[in-house]
Amino acid sequence: MVYVYELDPATECYALTGIHHDRLKVSVPYDIEIDLTRVGRRGM
């Protein structure tokens, strides 16, 4: 499980923008997609 936070420029505090269980896919600060079910497995 991955928690994603983004800095809110108005409040200068981090806010939760998503909780990802099987796949992490975000576009800020750049596009990235990670299959979390494969993380840490040998023989990928």
mmCIF file of the C-alpha atoms, coordinates in Angstrom:
data_MODEL
# 
_entry.id   MODEL 
# 
loop_
_atom_site.group_PDB 
_atom_site.id 
_atom_site.type_symbol 
_atom_site.label_atom_id 
_atom_site.label_alt_id 
_atom_site.label_comp_id 
_atom_site.label_asym_id 
_atom_site.label_entity_id 
_atom_site.label_seq_id 
_atom_site.pdbx_PDB_ins_code 
_atom_site.Cartn_x 
_atom_site.Cartn_y 
_atom_site.Cartn_z 
_atom_site.occupancy 
_atom_site.B_iso_or_equiv 
_atom_site.pdbx_formal_charge 
_atom_site.auth_seq_id 
_atom_site.auth_comp_id 
_atom_site.auth_asym_id 
_atom_site.auth_atom_id 
_atom_site.pdbx_PDB_model_num 
ATOM 1  C CA . MET A 1 1  ? 0.000  0.000   0.000   1.00 0.00 ? 1  MET A CA 1 
ATOM 2  C CA . VAL A 1 2  ? 1.288  3.472   -0.918  1.00 0.00 ? 2  VAL A CA 1 
ATOM 3  C CA . TYR A 1 3  ? 0.001  6.762   0.419   1.00 0.00 ? 3  TYR A CA 1 
ATOM 4  C CA . VAL A 1 4  ? 0.521  9.757   -1.898  1.00 0.00 ? 4  VAL A CA 1 
ATOM 5  C CA . TYR A 1 5  ? 0.698  13.319  -0.630  1.00 0.00 ? 5  TYR A CA 1 
ATOM 6  C CA . GLU A 1 6  ? 0.960  16.610  -2.489  1.00 0.00 ? 6  GLU A CA 1 
ATOM 7  C CA . LEU A 1 7  ? 2.118  19.961  -1.169  1.00 0.00 ? 7  LEU A CA 1 
ATOM 8  C CA . ASP A 1 8  ? -0.697 22.515  -1.167  1.00 0.00 ? 8  ASP A CA 1 
ATOM 9  C CA . PRO A 1 9  ? 0.914  25.853  -2.083  1.00 0.00 ? 9  PRO A CA 1 
ATOM 10 C CA . ALA A 1 10 ? -1.864 27.846  -0.415  1.00 0.00 ? 10 ALA A CA 1 
ATOM 11 C CA . THR A 1 11 ? -1.484 26.248  3.019   1.00 0.00 ? 11 THR A CA 1 
ATOM 12 C CA . GLU A 1 12 ? 2.114  25.008  2.643   1.00 0.00 ? 12 GLU A CA 1 
ATOM 13 C CA . CYS A 1 13 ? 0.931  21.688  4.104   1.00 0.00 ? 13 CYS A CA 1 
ATOM 14 C CA . TYR A 1 14 ? 0.840  18.238  2.586   1.00 0.00 ? 14 TYR A CA 1 
ATOM 15 C CA . ALA A 1 15 ? -2.561 16.758  1.740   1.00 0.00 ? 15 ALA A CA 1 
ATOM 16 C CA . LEU A 1 16 ? -3.387 13.121  1.000   1.00 0.00 ? 16 LEU A CA 1 
ATOM 17 C CA . THR A 1 17 ? -4.178 12.702  -2.697  1.00 0.00 ? 17 THR A CA 1 
ATOM 18 C CA . GLY A 1 18 ? -4.487 8.939   -2.913  1.00 0.00 ? 18 GLY A CA 1 
ATOM 19 C CA . ILE A 1 19 ? -4.072 5.492   -1.388  1.00 0.00 ? 19 ILE A CA 1 
ATOM 20 C CA . HIS A 1 20 ? -2.892 2.869   -3.855  1.00 0.00 ? 20 HIS A CA 1 
ATOM 21 C CA . HIS A 1 21 ? -3.127 -0.876  -3.202  1.00 0.00 ? 21 HIS A CA 1 
ATOM 22 C CA . ASP A 1 22 ? -2.361 -2.770  -6.426  1.00 0.00 ? 22 ASP A CA 1 
ATOM 23 C CA . ARG A 1 23 ? -1.158 -0.102  -8.848  1.00 0.00 ? 23 ARG A CA 1 
ATOM 24 C CA . LEU A 1 24 ? 0.473  3.274   -8.264  1.00 0.00 ? 24 LEU A CA 1 
ATOM 25 C CA . LYS A 1 25 ? -0.321 5.681   -11.086 1.00 0.00 ? 25 LYS A CA 1 
ATOM 26 C CA . VAL A 1 26 ? 0.322  9.430   -10.755 1.00 0.00 ? 26 VAL A CA 1 
ATOM 27 C CA . SER A 1 27 ? 1.036  12.303  -13.125 1.00 0.00 ? 27 SER A CA 1 
ATOM 28 C CA . VAL A 1 28 ? 2.596  14.817  -10.699 1.00 0.00 ? 28 VAL A CA 1 
ATOM 29 C CA . PRO A 1 29 ? 5.479  15.638  -10.648 1.00 0.00 ? 29 PRO A CA 1 
ATOM 30 C CA . TYR A 1 30 ? 5.772  13.270  -13.637 1.00 0.00 ? 30 TYR A CA 1 
ATOM 31 C CA . ASP A 1 31 ? 3.890  10.326  -15.140 1.00 0.00 ? 31 ASP A CA 1 
ATOM 32 C CA . ILE A 1 32 ? 4.675  7.054   -13.401 1.00 0.00 ? 32 ILE A CA 1 
ATOM 33 C CA . GLU A 1 33 ? 2.892  3.730   -13.117 1.00 0.00 ? 33 GLU A CA 1 
ATOM 34 C CA . ILE A 1 34 ? 4.061  0.884   -10.869 1.00 0.00 ? 34 ILE A CA 1 
ATOM 35 C CA . ASP A 1 35 ? 2.490  -2.535  -10.428 1.00 0.00 ? 35 ASP A CA 1 
ATOM 36 C CA . LEU A 1 36 ? 2.648  -2.805  -6.632  1.00 0.00 ? 36 LEU A CA 1 
ATOM 37 C CA . THR A 1 37 ? 1.796  -6.512  -6.718  1.00 0.00 ? 37 THR A CA 1 
ATOM 38 C CA . ARG A 1 38 ? 5.239  -7.125  -8.294  1.00 0.00 ? 38 ARG A CA 1 
ATOM 39 C CA . VAL A 1 39 ? 7.317  -4.994  -5.915  1.00 0.00 ? 39 VAL A CA 1 
ATOM 40 C CA . GLY A 1 40 ? 9.769  -7.085  -3.911  1.00 0.00 ? 40 GLY A CA 1 
ATOM 41 C CA . ARG A 1 41 ? 9.164  -10.295 -5.860  1.00 0.00 ? 41 ARG A CA 1 
ATOM 42 C CA . ARG A 1 42 ? 12.157 -12.210 -7.143  1.00 0.00 ? 42 ARG A CA 1 
ATOM 43 C CA . GLY A 1 43 ? 12.458 -13.227 -10.775 1.00 0.00 ? 43 GLY A CA 1 
ATOM 44 C CA . MET A 1 44 ? 10.530 -10.295 -12.218 1.00 0.00 ? 44 MET A CA 1 
# 
